[in-house]
Amino acid sequence: MCVRKSSRATTAEILCSMRRTASCSPPREFPELAAYKGQTLITTDGRTLLGADDKAGIAEIMTAMAYLAAHPEIPRGKVRVGFLPDEEIGRGPHRFDVAAFDAQFAYTMDGGPLGELEYESFNAAQAVVTIQGKSVHPGTAKGKMVNSSAIGMAFHGRLPAGEVPEFTEGYEGFYHLSSFEGTVDKTRLKYIIRDFDRQSFENRKSAMETIADEFRQTYGEDSIKLELTDQYYNMREKIEPVMEIVELARQALLDAGVVPIIKPIRGGTDGSQLSYMGLPTPNIFAGGENFHGRYEFVSAESMEKAAEVIIRIVTLAQEQA
């Protein structure tokens, strides 16, 4: 749904204009709405997410390419465009042929609000903890039952309580318990581990190994299984040697009248993996906010600016060639 409000509209009116089935988004919870007064906001009816992450990026790229196709007089070098599925589950680049793509550098249009430009991401891993218990009738369980769910709670309790997403920001890392499923007999905990610093990232994984080893000593060698899988690494390591591509994007933002907001991504993009595959790939704003939830929205004006930035990157790259 696309809603245009006059400059007199309150921030509450903007998202309250959703259907009556929607939950209103109070300005006190989303103060960033004030920056969009008078703009065109694209939302859902409030019952599900919008998917601007990353439908907005796709629309911006296609708009920019359509403009370039319609204006052959605009100087440009070879421009490559790629669309990857499965970014949200970290598998987007797994089958991407960087050599065939034949580009020196790239940009993902996967950022948030207007102006974001990012070349630092988390180091990321997944941890799966599987606990084997023993189910016995509670009436005769003394000395026999091993409650795997209780062990799972104890395992989680050994991790630092303050190092979780809801208590961290900036460059702070965390452990995130994404699911806990269990019975007396068997329990499985899934975590994501995130940190910007590579050594701190490795330390977090080692800490989980240590806890698992200690629990094995108490409950038996086969009682705890810990599977750690690295997902992606901080792309800063691969982009810093070619910072001119960040400067190119920064200048394109300025030329489009957008103030660059350079900050680390508290997450990852396909660019995190692509950078380690030999294609350095910073990230640029797509314009959306409140991703992955029913209060998600994107400004049409921000999307227009994103398309303008793409076009300017193409022309600047040719000018500097």
PDB file of C-alpha atoms in Angstrom:
ATOM      1  CA  MET A   1       0.000   0.000   0.000  1.00  0.00           C
ATOM      2  CA  CYS A   2       1.327   3.424  -0.903  1.00  0.00           C
ATOM      3  CA  VAL A   3       0.222   6.395   1.222  1.00  0.00           C
ATOM      4  CA  ARG A   4       1.057  10.050   0.681  1.00  0.00           C
ATOM      5  CA  LYS A   5       0.512  12.393   3.574  1.00  0.00           C
ATOM      6  CA  SER A   6       0.729  16.156   3.606  1.00  0.00           C
ATOM      7  CA  SER A   7       3.469  17.894   5.558  1.00  0.00           C
ATOM      8  CA  ARG A   8       0.867  18.538   8.261  1.00  0.00           C
ATOM      9  CA  ALA A   9       0.404  14.843   8.910  1.00  0.00           C
ATOM     10  CA  THR A  10       1.601  13.553  12.238  1.00  0.00           C
ATOM     11  CA  THR A  11       3.981  10.639  12.371  1.00  0.00           C
ATOM     12  CA  ALA A  12       1.244   8.600  14.022  1.00  0.00           C
ATOM     13  CA  GLU A  13      -1.080   9.219  11.071  1.00  0.00           C
ATOM     14  CA  ILE A  14       1.437   7.817   8.616  1.00  0.00           C
ATOM     15  CA  LEU A  15       1.363   4.224   9.807  1.00  0.00           C
ATOM     16  CA  CYS A  16      -2.088   4.447  11.366  1.00  0.00           C
ATOM     17  CA  SER A  17      -3.401   4.891   7.826  1.00  0.00           C
ATOM     18  CA  MET A  18      -3.001   1.131   7.418  1.00  0.00           C
ATOM     19  CA  ARG A  19      -6.176  -0.933   7.430  1.00  0.00           C
ATOM     20  CA  ARG A  20      -8.040  -1.331  10.683  1.00  0.00           C
ATOM     21  CA  THR A  21      -6.668  -4.841  10.970  1.00  0.00           C
ATOM     22  CA  ALA A  22      -3.199  -3.373  11.393  1.00  0.00           C
ATOM     23  CA  SER A  23      -1.500  -2.539  14.636  1.00  0.00           C
ATOM     24  CA  CYS A  24      -0.630   1.136  14.774  1.00  0.00           C
ATOM     25  CA  SER A  25       3.058   2.046  14.979  1.00  0.00           C
ATOM     26  CA  PRO A  26       3.379   4.692  17.714  1.00  0.00           C
ATOM     27  CA  PRO A  27       5.914   7.478  17.080  1.00  0.00           C
ATOM     28  CA  ARG A  28       7.372   6.925  20.542  1.00  0.00           C
ATOM     29  CA  GLU A  29       8.441   3.437  19.422  1.00  0.00           C
ATOM     30  CA  PHE A  30       9.577   4.519  15.955  1.00  0.00           C
ATOM     31  CA  PRO A  31      10.857   8.114  16.249  1.00  0.00           C
ATOM     32  CA  GLU A  32      12.580   7.743  12.863  1.00  0.00           C
ATOM     33  CA  LEU A  33       9.157   8.282  11.262  1.00  0.00           C
ATOM     34  CA  ALA A  34       9.520  12.020  11.839  1.00  0.00           C
ATOM     35  CA  ALA A  35      12.139  12.161   9.080  1.00  0.00           C
ATOM     36  CA  TYR A  36       9.569  10.944   6.529  1.00  0.00           C
ATOM     37  CA  LYS A  37       6.853  13.521   7.075  1.00  0.00           C
ATOM     38  CA  GLY A  38       5.349  14.449   3.706  1.00  0.00           C
ATOM     39  CA  GLN A  39       6.959  11.533   1.868  1.00  0.00           C
ATOM     40  CA  THR A  40       5.389   8.524   0.165  1.00  0.00           C
ATOM     41  CA  LEU A  41       5.655   5.447   2.373  1.00  0.00           C
ATOM     42  CA  ILE A  42       5.126   1.945   1.045  1.00  0.00           C
ATOM     43  CA  THR A  43       3.806  -0.429   3.719  1.00  0.00           C
ATOM     44  CA  THR A  44       1.688  -3.541   4.106  1.00  0.00           C
ATOM     45  CA  ASP A  45      -1.687  -3.641   5.831  1.00  0.00           C
ATOM     46  CA  GLY A  46       0.161  -4.289   9.073  1.00  0.00           C
ATOM     47  CA  ARG A  47      -0.369  -8.036   9.261  1.00  0.00           C
ATOM     48  CA  THR A  48       2.893  -9.163   7.680  1.00  0.00           C
ATOM     49  CA  LEU A  49       6.257  -7.876   6.546  1.00  0.00           C
ATOM     50  CA  LEU A  50       6.687  -5.874   3.351  1.00  0.00           C
ATOM     51  CA  GLY A  51       9.766  -7.555   1.927  1.00  0.00           C
ATOM     52  CA  ALA A  52      11.455  -4.273   1.063  1.00  0.00           C
ATOM     53  CA  ASP A  53      14.561  -6.180   2.127  1.00  0.00           C
ATOM     54  CA  ASP A  54      15.310  -6.612  -0.679  1.00  0.00           C
ATOM     55  CA  LYS A  55      12.501  -5.958  -3.151  1.00  0.00           C
ATOM     56  CA  ALA A  56      13.402  -2.284  -2.826  1.00  0.00           C
ATOM     57  CA  GLY A  57      16.963  -2.988  -3.953  1.00  0.00           C
ATOM     58  CA  ILE A  58      15.758  -4.974  -6.969  1.00  0.00           C
ATOM     59  CA  ALA A  59      13.402  -2.158  -7.996  1.00  0.00           C
ATOM     60  CA  GLU A  60      16.168   0.437  -7.643  1.00  0.00           C
ATOM     61  CA  ILE A  61      18.637  -1.561  -9.720  1.00  0.00           C
ATOM     62  CA  MET A  62      16.082  -2.190 -12.470  1.00  0.00           C
ATOM     63  CA  THR A  63      15.057   1.472 -12.490  1.00  0.00           C
ATOM     64  CA  ALA A  64      18.683   2.554 -12.870  1.00  0.00           C
ATOM     65  CA  MET A  65      19.331   0.011 -15.636  1.00  0.00           C
ATOM     66  CA  ALA A  66      16.180   1.062 -17.498  1.00  0.00           C
ATOM     67  CA  TYR A  67      17.323   4.672 -17.341  1.00  0.00           C
ATOM     68  CA  LEU A  68      20.788   3.817 -18.660  1.00  0.00           C
ATOM     69  CA  ALA A  69      19.272   1.717 -21.441  1.00  0.00           C
ATOM     70  CA  ALA A  70      17.055   4.648 -22.429  1.00  0.00           C
ATOM     71  CA  HIS A  71      20.009   7.052 -22.424  1.00  0.00           C
ATOM     72  CA  PRO A  72      22.840   5.491 -24.436  1.00  0.00           C
ATOM     73  CA  GLU A  73      24.532   8.889 -24.582  1.00  0.00           C
ATOM     74  CA  ILE A  74      25.509   8.564 -20.902  1.00  0.00           C
ATOM     75  CA  PRO A  75      29.165   7.439 -20.712  1.00  0.00           C
ATOM     76  CA  ARG A  76      29.611   4.113 -18.983  1.00  0.00           C
ATOM     77  CA  GLY A  77      31.903   1.139 -18.966  1.00  0.00           C
ATOM     78  CA  LYS A  78      30.809  -2.476 -18.737  1.00  0.00           C
ATOM     79  CA  VAL A  79      28.030  -2.791 -16.169  1.00  0.00           C
ATOM     80  CA  ARG A  80      27.142  -6.158 -14.654  1.00  0.00           C
ATOM     81  CA  VAL A  81      23.947  -6.861 -12.704  1.00  0.00           C
ATOM     82  CA  GLY A  82      23.272  -9.947 -10.609  1.00  0.00           C
ATOM     83  CA  PHE A  83      20.358 -11.116  -8.477  1.00  0.00           C
ATOM     84  CA  LEU A  84      20.985 -13.801  -5.864  1.00  0.00           C
ATOM     85  CA  PRO A  85      18.362 -15.839  -3.973  1.00  0.00           C
ATOM     86  CA  ASP A  86      18.698 -17.007  -0.370  1.00  0.00           C
ATOM     87  CA  GLU A  87      20.572 -13.990   1.017  1.00  0.00           C
ATOM     88  CA  GLU A  88      18.543 -14.108   4.217  1.00  0.00           C
ATOM     89  CA  ILE A  89      19.762 -17.617   5.016  1.00  0.00           C
ATOM     90  CA  GLY A  90      23.370 -16.861   4.097  1.00  0.00           C
ATOM     91  CA  ARG A  91      23.481 -18.978   0.937  1.00  0.00           C
ATOM     92  CA  GLY A  92      23.125 -16.312  -1.734  1.00  0.00           C
ATOM     93  CA  PRO A  93      26.644 -16.459  -3.209  1.00  0.00           C
ATOM     94  CA  HIS A  94      27.236 -20.192  -2.740  1.00  0.00           C
ATOM     95  CA  ARG A  95      26.746 -20.966  -6.435  1.00  0.00           C
ATOM     96  CA  PHE A  96      27.614 -17.544  -7.806  1.00  0.00           C
ATOM     97  CA  ASP A  97      30.305 -17.636 -10.505  1.00  0.00           C
ATOM     98  CA  VAL A  98      32.502 -14.629  -9.721  1.00  0.00           C
ATOM     99  CA  ALA A  99      34.819 -15.315 -12.670  1.00  0.00           C
ATOM    100  CA  ALA A 100      31.928 -15.420 -15.145  1.00  0.00           C
ATOM    101  CA  PHE A 101      30.460 -12.241 -13.634  1.00  0.00           C
ATOM    102  CA  ASP A 102      33.699 -10.573 -14.731  1.00  0.00           C
ATOM    103  CA  ALA A 103      33.645  -7.449 -12.544  1.00  0.00           C
ATOM    104  CA  GLN A 104      36.406  -5.711 -10.597  1.00  0.00           C
ATOM    105  CA  PHE A 105      34.095  -4.680  -7.759  1.00  0.00           C
ATOM    106  CA  ALA A 106      30.391  -4.568  -6.955  1.00  0.00           C
ATOM    107  CA  TYR A 107      27.822  -3.086  -4.589  1.00  0.00           C
ATOM    108  CA  THR A 108      24.813  -4.661  -2.916  1.00  0.00           C
ATOM    109  CA  MET A 109      21.679  -2.522  -2.576  1.00  0.00           C
ATOM    110  CA  ASP A 110      20.762  -4.122   0.718  1.00  0.00           C
ATOM    111  CA  GLY A 111      21.136  -1.347   3.274  1.00  0.00           C
ATOM    112  CA  GLY A 112      18.561   0.473   5.363  1.00  0.00           C
ATOM    113  CA  PRO A 113      17.680   4.172   5.529  1.00  0.00           C
ATOM    114  CA  LEU A 114      18.770   6.890   3.119  1.00  0.00           C
ATOM    115  CA  GLY A 115      22.531   7.456   3.103  1.00  0.00           C
ATOM    116  CA  GLU A 116      23.817   4.193   4.544  1.00  0.00           C
ATOM    117  CA  LEU A 117      27.147   3.047   3.110  1.00  0.00           C
ATOM    118  CA  GLU A 118      28.783   0.040   4.726  1.00  0.00           C
ATOM    119  CA  TYR A 119      31.959  -1.941   4.254  1.00  0.00           C
ATOM    120  CA  GLU A 120      32.172  -3.697   7.636  1.00  0.00           C
ATOM    121  CA  SER A 121      30.052  -6.689   8.594  1.00  0.00           C
ATOM    122  CA  PHE A 122      29.922  -9.245  11.369  1.00  0.00           C
ATOM    123  CA  ASN A 123      31.976 -12.400  11.444  1.00  0.00           C
ATOM    124  CA  ALA A 124      29.225 -15.001  11.668  1.00  0.00           C
ATOM    125  CA  ALA A 125      28.790 -18.606  12.747  1.00  0.00           C
ATOM    126  CA  GLN A 126      25.964 -20.962  13.636  1.00  0.00           C
ATOM    127  CA  ALA A 127      26.084 -23.247  16.647  1.00  0.00           C
ATOM    128  CA  VAL A 128      23.796 -26.246  17.148  1.00  0.00           C
ATOM    129  CA  VAL A 129      23.838 -27.896  20.575  1.00  0.00           C
ATOM    130  CA  THR A 130      22.173 -31.319  20.761  1.00  0.00           C
ATOM    131  CA  ILE A 131      21.648 -32.819  24.220  1.00  0.00           C
ATOM    132  CA  GLN A 132      20.748 -36.452  24.812  1.00  0.00           C
ATOM    133  CA  GLY A 133      18.816 -37.194  28.000  1.00  0.00           C
ATOM    134  CA  LYS A 134      17.025 -40.184  29.495  1.00  0.00           C
ATOM    135  CA  SER A 135      13.274 -40.244  29.967  1.00  0.00           C
ATOM    136  CA  VAL A 136      12.000 -42.175  32.982  1.00  0.00           C
ATOM    137  CA  HIS A 137       8.592 -42.061  34.667  1.00  0.00           C
ATOM    138  CA  PRO A 138       8.723 -39.111  37.094  1.00  0.00           C
ATOM    139  CA  GLY A 139       7.474 -41.282  39.942  1.00  0.00           C
ATOM    140  CA  THR A 140      10.526 -43.542  39.773  1.00  0.00           C
ATOM    141  CA  ALA A 141      13.015 -41.112  38.236  1.00  0.00           C
ATOM    142  CA  LYS A 142      15.366 -40.543  41.162  1.00  0.00           C
ATOM    143  CA  GLY A 143      18.922 -41.355  40.145  1.00  0.00           C
ATOM    144  CA  LYS A 144      17.806 -42.391  36.661  1.00  0.00           C
ATOM    145  CA  MET A 145      16.240 -39.519  34.731  1.00  0.00           C
ATOM    146  CA  VAL A 146      18.454 -37.145  32.751  1.00  0.00           C
ATOM    147  CA  ASN A 147      16.340 -34.160  31.709  1.00  0.00           C
ATOM    148  CA  SER A 148      17.879 -32.827  28.507  1.00  0.00           C
ATOM    149  CA  SER A 149      15.707 -29.686  28.568  1.00  0.00           C
ATOM    150  CA  ALA A 150      16.988 -28.798  32.032  1.00  0.00           C
ATOM    151  CA  ILE A 151      20.561 -29.361  30.838  1.00  0.00           C
ATOM    152  CA  GLY A 152      19.829 -27.117  27.862  1.00  0.00           C
ATOM    153  CA  MET A 153      18.691 -24.321  30.157  1.00  0.00           C
ATOM    154  CA  ALA A 154      21.822 -24.769  32.247  1.00  0.00           C
ATOM    155  CA  PHE A 155      23.993 -24.674  29.121  1.00  0.00           C
ATOM    156  CA  HIS A 156      22.405 -21.424  27.995  1.00  0.00           C
ATOM    157  CA  GLY A 157      22.811 -20.015  31.492  1.00  0.00           C
ATOM    158  CA  ARG A 158      26.581 -20.389  31.193  1.00  0.00           C
ATOM    159  CA  LEU A 159      26.736 -17.822  28.374  1.00  0.00           C
ATOM    160  CA  PRO A 160      27.141 -14.116  29.282  1.00  0.00           C
ATOM    161  CA  ALA A 161      23.651 -12.765  29.962  1.00  0.00           C
ATOM    162  CA  GLY A 162      24.478  -9.289  28.659  1.00  0.00           C
ATOM    163  CA  GLU A 163      26.023 -10.429  25.379  1.00  0.00           C
ATOM    164  CA  VAL A 164      22.776 -10.882  23.475  1.00  0.00           C
ATOM    165  CA  PRO A 165      21.230  -8.814  20.653  1.00  0.00           C
ATOM    166  CA  GLU A 166      18.826  -6.911  22.898  1.00  0.00           C
ATOM    167  CA  PHE A 167      21.688  -5.570  25.041  1.00  0.00           C
ATOM    168  CA  THR A 168      24.361  -4.850  22.411  1.00  0.00           C
ATOM    169  CA  GLU A 169      25.007  -2.224  19.756  1.00  0.00           C
ATOM    170  CA  GLY A 170      27.749  -0.676  17.625  1.00  0.00           C
ATOM    171  CA  TYR A 171      30.790  -2.935  17.468  1.00  0.00           C
ATOM    172  CA  GLU A 172      29.621  -5.227  20.279  1.00  0.00           C
ATOM    173  CA  GLY A 173      29.212  -8.918  19.475  1.00  0.00           C
ATOM    174  CA  PHE A 174      26.699 -11.396  20.847  1.00  0.00           C
ATOM    175  CA  TYR A 175      25.308 -14.910  21.190  1.00  0.00           C
ATOM    176  CA  HIS A 176      21.711 -15.261  20.012  1.00  0.00           C
ATOM    177  CA  LEU A 177      19.590 -18.262  20.963  1.00  0.00           C
ATOM    178  CA  SER A 178      17.339 -18.479  17.908  1.00  0.00           C
ATOM    179  CA  SER A 179      15.490 -21.657  18.874  1.00  0.00           C
ATOM    180  CA  PHE A 180      15.142 -24.068  21.799  1.00  0.00           C
ATOM    181  CA  GLU A 181      13.269 -27.302  21.143  1.00  0.00           C
ATOM    182  CA  GLY A 182      13.258 -30.163  23.545  1.00  0.00           C
ATOM    183  CA  THR A 183      11.756 -32.875  25.682  1.00  0.00           C
ATOM    184  CA  VAL A 184      13.173 -34.807  28.593  1.00  0.00           C
ATOM    185  CA  ASP A 185      14.800 -37.214  26.167  1.00  0.00           C
ATOM    186  CA  LYS A 186      16.335 -34.852  23.602  1.00  0.00           C
ATOM    187  CA  THR A 187      16.876 -31.119  23.259  1.00  0.00           C
ATOM    188  CA  ARG A 188      18.355 -28.944  20.555  1.00  0.00           C
ATOM    189  CA  LEU A 189      19.485 -25.331  20.881  1.00  0.00           C
ATOM    190  CA  LYS A 190      20.372 -23.221  17.844  1.00  0.00           C
ATOM    191  CA  TYR A 191      22.539 -20.132  18.158  1.00  0.00           C
ATOM    192  CA  ILE A 192      24.016 -17.532  15.895  1.00  0.00           C
ATOM    193  CA  ILE A 193      27.363 -16.091  16.978  1.00  0.00           C
ATOM    194  CA  ARG A 194      28.347 -12.612  15.809  1.00  0.00           C
ATOM    195  CA  ASP A 195      31.364 -10.345  16.334  1.00  0.00           C
ATOM    196  CA  PHE A 196      33.216  -7.722  14.294  1.00  0.00           C
ATOM    197  CA  ASP A 197      36.633  -8.564  15.720  1.00  0.00           C
ATOM    198  CA  ARG A 198      38.000 -11.832  14.323  1.00  0.00           C
ATOM    199  CA  GLN A 199      39.791 -12.860  17.528  1.00  0.00           C
ATOM    200  CA  SER A 200      36.727 -12.134  19.671  1.00  0.00           C
ATOM    201  CA  PHE A 201      34.696 -14.175  17.191  1.00  0.00           C
ATOM    202  CA  GLU A 202      37.046 -17.140  17.589  1.00  0.00           C
ATOM    203  CA  ASN A 203      36.971 -16.693  21.374  1.00  0.00           C
ATOM    204  CA  ARG A 204      33.180 -16.907  21.376  1.00  0.00           C
ATOM    205  CA  LYS A 205      33.262 -20.224  19.541  1.00  0.00           C
ATOM    206  CA  SER A 206      35.974 -21.522  21.873  1.00  0.00           C
ATOM    207  CA  ALA A 207      33.877 -20.531  24.893  1.00  0.00           C
ATOM    208  CA  MET A 208      31.014 -22.692  23.641  1.00  0.00           C
ATOM    209  CA  GLU A 209      33.406 -25.602  23.099  1.00  0.00           C
ATOM    210  CA  THR A 210      34.661 -25.220  26.676  1.00  0.00           C
ATOM    211  CA  ILE A 211      31.133 -25.228  28.108  1.00  0.00           C
ATOM    212  CA  ALA A 212      30.238 -28.305  26.060  1.00  0.00           C
ATOM    213  CA  ASP A 213      33.357 -30.125  27.302  1.00  0.00           C
ATOM    214  CA  GLU A 214      32.511 -29.328  30.921  1.00  0.00           C
ATOM    215  CA  PHE A 215      28.970 -30.662  30.486  1.00  0.00           C
ATOM    216  CA  ARG A 216      30.328 -33.851  28.908  1.00  0.00           C
ATOM    217  CA  GLN A 217      32.432 -34.410  32.013  1.00  0.00           C
ATOM    218  CA  THR A 218      29.289 -34.159  34.131  1.00  0.00           C
ATOM    219  CA  TYR A 219      26.745 -35.985  31.973  1.00  0.00           C
ATOM    220  CA  GLY A 220      28.863 -38.260  29.807  1.00  0.00           C
ATOM    221  CA  GLU A 221      30.894 -37.981  26.618  1.00  0.00           C
ATOM    222  CA  ASP A 222      27.904 -38.669  24.353  1.00  0.00           C
ATOM    223  CA  SER A 223      25.487 -36.379  26.182  1.00  0.00           C
ATOM    224  CA  ILE A 224      26.385 -33.151  24.343  1.00  0.00           C
ATOM    225  CA  LYS A 225      27.062 -32.611  20.657  1.00  0.00           C
ATOM    226  CA  LEU A 226      28.195 -29.161  19.496  1.00  0.00           C
ATOM    227  CA  GLU A 227      28.286 -28.312  15.787  1.00  0.00           C
ATOM    228  CA  LEU A 228      29.914 -25.003  14.829  1.00  0.00           C
ATOM    229  CA  THR A 229      29.646 -23.731  11.255  1.00  0.00           C
ATOM    230  CA  ASP A 230      31.220 -20.505  10.026  1.00  0.00           C
ATOM    231  CA  GLN A 231      28.827 -18.559   7.784  1.00  0.00           C
ATOM    232  CA  TYR A 232      30.697 -15.435   6.660  1.00  0.00           C
ATOM    233  CA  TYR A 233      33.447 -13.057   7.748  1.00  0.00           C
ATOM    234  CA  ASN A 234      33.880  -9.312   8.177  1.00  0.00           C
ATOM    235  CA  MET A 235      34.270  -7.966   4.642  1.00  0.00           C
ATOM    236  CA  ARG A 236      36.342  -5.039   5.914  1.00  0.00           C
ATOM    237  CA  GLU A 237      39.462  -7.213   5.646  1.00  0.00           C
ATOM    238  CA  LYS A 238      38.954  -7.563   1.881  1.00  0.00           C
ATOM    239  CA  ILE A 239      37.640  -4.067   1.157  1.00  0.00           C
ATOM    240  CA  GLU A 240      40.206  -1.963   3.032  1.00  0.00           C
ATOM    241  CA  PRO A 241      42.910  -2.689   0.396  1.00  0.00           C
ATOM    242  CA  VAL A 242      40.579  -1.184  -2.248  1.00  0.00           C
ATOM    243  CA  MET A 243      38.995   1.678  -0.299  1.00  0.00           C
ATOM    244  CA  GLU A 244      38.697   3.656  -3.525  1.00  0.00           C
ATOM    245  CA  ILE A 245      35.491   1.732  -4.239  1.00  0.00           C
ATOM    246  CA  VAL A 246      34.012   3.000  -0.967  1.00  0.00           C
ATOM    247  CA  GLU A 247      35.127   6.522  -1.858  1.00  0.00           C
ATOM    248  CA  LEU A 248      33.508   6.135  -5.286  1.00  0.00           C
ATOM    249  CA  ALA A 249      30.181   5.282  -3.664  1.00  0.00           C
ATOM    250  CA  ARG A 250      30.572   8.060  -1.086  1.00  0.00           C
ATOM    251  CA  GLN A 251      31.101  10.612  -3.850  1.00  0.00           C
ATOM    252  CA  ALA A 252      28.095   9.258  -5.750  1.00  0.00           C
ATOM    253  CA  LEU A 253      25.931   9.781  -2.676  1.00  0.00           C
ATOM    254  CA  LEU A 254      27.174  13.347  -2.294  1.00  0.00           C
ATOM    255  CA  ASP A 255      26.568  14.064  -5.978  1.00  0.00           C
ATOM    256  CA  ALA A 256      23.001  12.802  -5.542  1.00  0.00           C
ATOM    257  CA  GLY A 257      22.494  15.180  -2.622  1.00  0.00           C
ATOM    258  CA  VAL A 258      22.603  12.417  -0.021  1.00  0.00           C
ATOM    259  CA  VAL A 259      24.643  12.675   3.173  1.00  0.00           C
ATOM    260  CA  PRO A 260      26.721   9.464   3.516  1.00  0.00           C
ATOM    261  CA  ILE A 261      26.255   7.511   6.747  1.00  0.00           C
ATOM    262  CA  ILE A 262      29.250   5.182   6.965  1.00  0.00           C
ATOM    263  CA  LYS A 263      28.822   2.603   9.702  1.00  0.00           C
ATOM    264  CA  PRO A 264      29.269  -1.129  10.350  1.00  0.00           C
ATOM    265  CA  ILE A 265      26.483  -3.539   9.409  1.00  0.00           C
ATOM    266  CA  ARG A 266      25.141  -5.349  12.444  1.00  0.00           C
ATOM    267  CA  GLY A 267      24.435  -8.244  10.157  1.00  0.00           C
ATOM    268  CA  GLY A 268      25.719  -9.445   6.827  1.00  0.00           C
ATOM    269  CA  THR A 269      25.005  -9.137   3.138  1.00  0.00           C
ATOM    270  CA  ASP A 270      25.907 -11.245   0.133  1.00  0.00           C
ATOM    271  CA  GLY A 271      28.808  -8.817  -0.131  1.00  0.00           C
ATOM    272  CA  SER A 272      30.362 -10.356   2.971  1.00  0.00           C
ATOM    273  CA  GLN A 273      30.862 -13.658   1.155  1.00  0.00           C
ATOM    274  CA  LEU A 274      31.455 -12.168  -2.295  1.00  0.00           C
ATOM    275  CA  SER A 275      34.321 -10.076  -0.919  1.00  0.00           C
ATOM    276  CA  TYR A 276      36.050 -13.259   0.259  1.00  0.00           C
ATOM    277  CA  MET A 277      35.355 -14.850  -3.129  1.00  0.00           C
ATOM    278  CA  GLY A 278      37.425 -12.173  -4.864  1.00  0.00           C
ATOM    279  CA  LEU A 279      34.711  -9.598  -5.594  1.00  0.00           C
ATOM    280  CA  PRO A 280      34.934  -6.721  -3.057  1.00  0.00           C
ATOM    281  CA  THR A 281      31.348  -5.614  -2.466  1.00  0.00           C
ATOM    282  CA  PRO A 282      30.353  -2.759  -0.126  1.00  0.00           C
ATOM    283  CA  ASN A 283      26.698  -2.198   0.727  1.00  0.00           C
ATOM    284  CA  ILE A 284      24.484   0.787  -0.121  1.00  0.00           C
ATOM    285  CA  PHE A 285      21.122   1.865   1.296  1.00  0.00           C
ATOM    286  CA  ALA A 286      17.885   0.576  -0.215  1.00  0.00           C
ATOM    287  CA  GLY A 287      15.726   2.923   1.855  1.00  0.00           C
ATOM    288  CA  GLY A 288      13.677   0.610   4.049  1.00  0.00           C
ATOM    289  CA  GLU A 289      13.263   0.521   7.815  1.00  0.00           C
ATOM    290  CA  ASN A 290      11.968  -1.965  10.398  1.00  0.00           C
ATOM    291  CA  PHE A 291      12.955  -4.914   8.209  1.00  0.00           C
ATOM    292  CA  HIS A 292      11.670  -8.428   8.955  1.00  0.00           C
ATOM    293  CA  GLY A 293       8.555  -7.271  10.775  1.00  0.00           C
ATOM    294  CA  ARG A 294       5.024  -6.025  10.185  1.00  0.00           C
ATOM    295  CA  TYR A 295       6.015  -2.389  10.775  1.00  0.00           C
ATOM    296  CA  GLU A 296       8.398  -2.470   7.810  1.00  0.00           C
ATOM    297  CA  PHE A 297       8.198   0.420   5.358  1.00  0.00           C
ATOM    298  CA  VAL A 298      10.210   2.079   2.614  1.00  0.00           C
ATOM    299  CA  SER A 299      10.147   5.647   1.333  1.00  0.00           C
ATOM    300  CA  ALA A 300       9.584   6.028  -2.411  1.00  0.00           C
ATOM    301  CA  GLU A 301      11.740   9.148  -2.316  1.00  0.00           C
ATOM    302  CA  SER A 302      14.618   7.193  -0.771  1.00  0.00           C
ATOM    303  CA  MET A 303      14.261   4.561  -3.477  1.00  0.00           C
ATOM    304  CA  GLU A 304      14.459   7.241  -6.157  1.00  0.00           C
ATOM    305  CA  LYS A 305      17.681   8.516  -4.589  1.00  0.00           C
ATOM    306  CA  ALA A 306      19.104   4.989  -4.487  1.00  0.00           C
ATOM    307  CA  ALA A 307      18.513   4.598  -8.226  1.00  0.00           C
ATOM    308  CA  GLU A 308      20.166   7.974  -8.773  1.00  0.00           C
ATOM    309  CA  VAL A 309      23.192   6.839  -6.755  1.00  0.00           C
ATOM    310  CA  ILE A 310      23.533   3.693  -8.892  1.00  0.00           C
ATOM    311  CA  ILE A 311      23.527   5.764 -12.081  1.00  0.00           C
ATOM    312  CA  ARG A 312      26.082   8.164 -10.623  1.00  0.00           C
ATOM    313  CA  ILE A 313      28.380   5.286  -9.593  1.00  0.00           C
ATOM    314  CA  VAL A 314      28.326   4.057 -13.200  1.00  0.00           C
ATOM    315  CA  THR A 315      29.200   7.471 -14.622  1.00  0.00           C
ATOM    316  CA  LEU A 316      31.821   8.243 -11.966  1.00  0.00           C
ATOM    317  CA  ALA A 317      33.544   4.915 -12.551  1.00  0.00           C
ATOM    318  CA  GLN A 318      33.825   5.750 -16.244  1.00  0.00           C
ATOM    319  CA  GLU A 319      35.135   9.256 -15.516  1.00  0.00           C
ATOM    320  CA  GLN A 320      37.810   7.845 -13.222  1.00  0.00           C
ATOM    321  CA  ALA A 321      38.798   4.979 -15.523  1.00  0.00           C
TER     322      ALA A 321
END
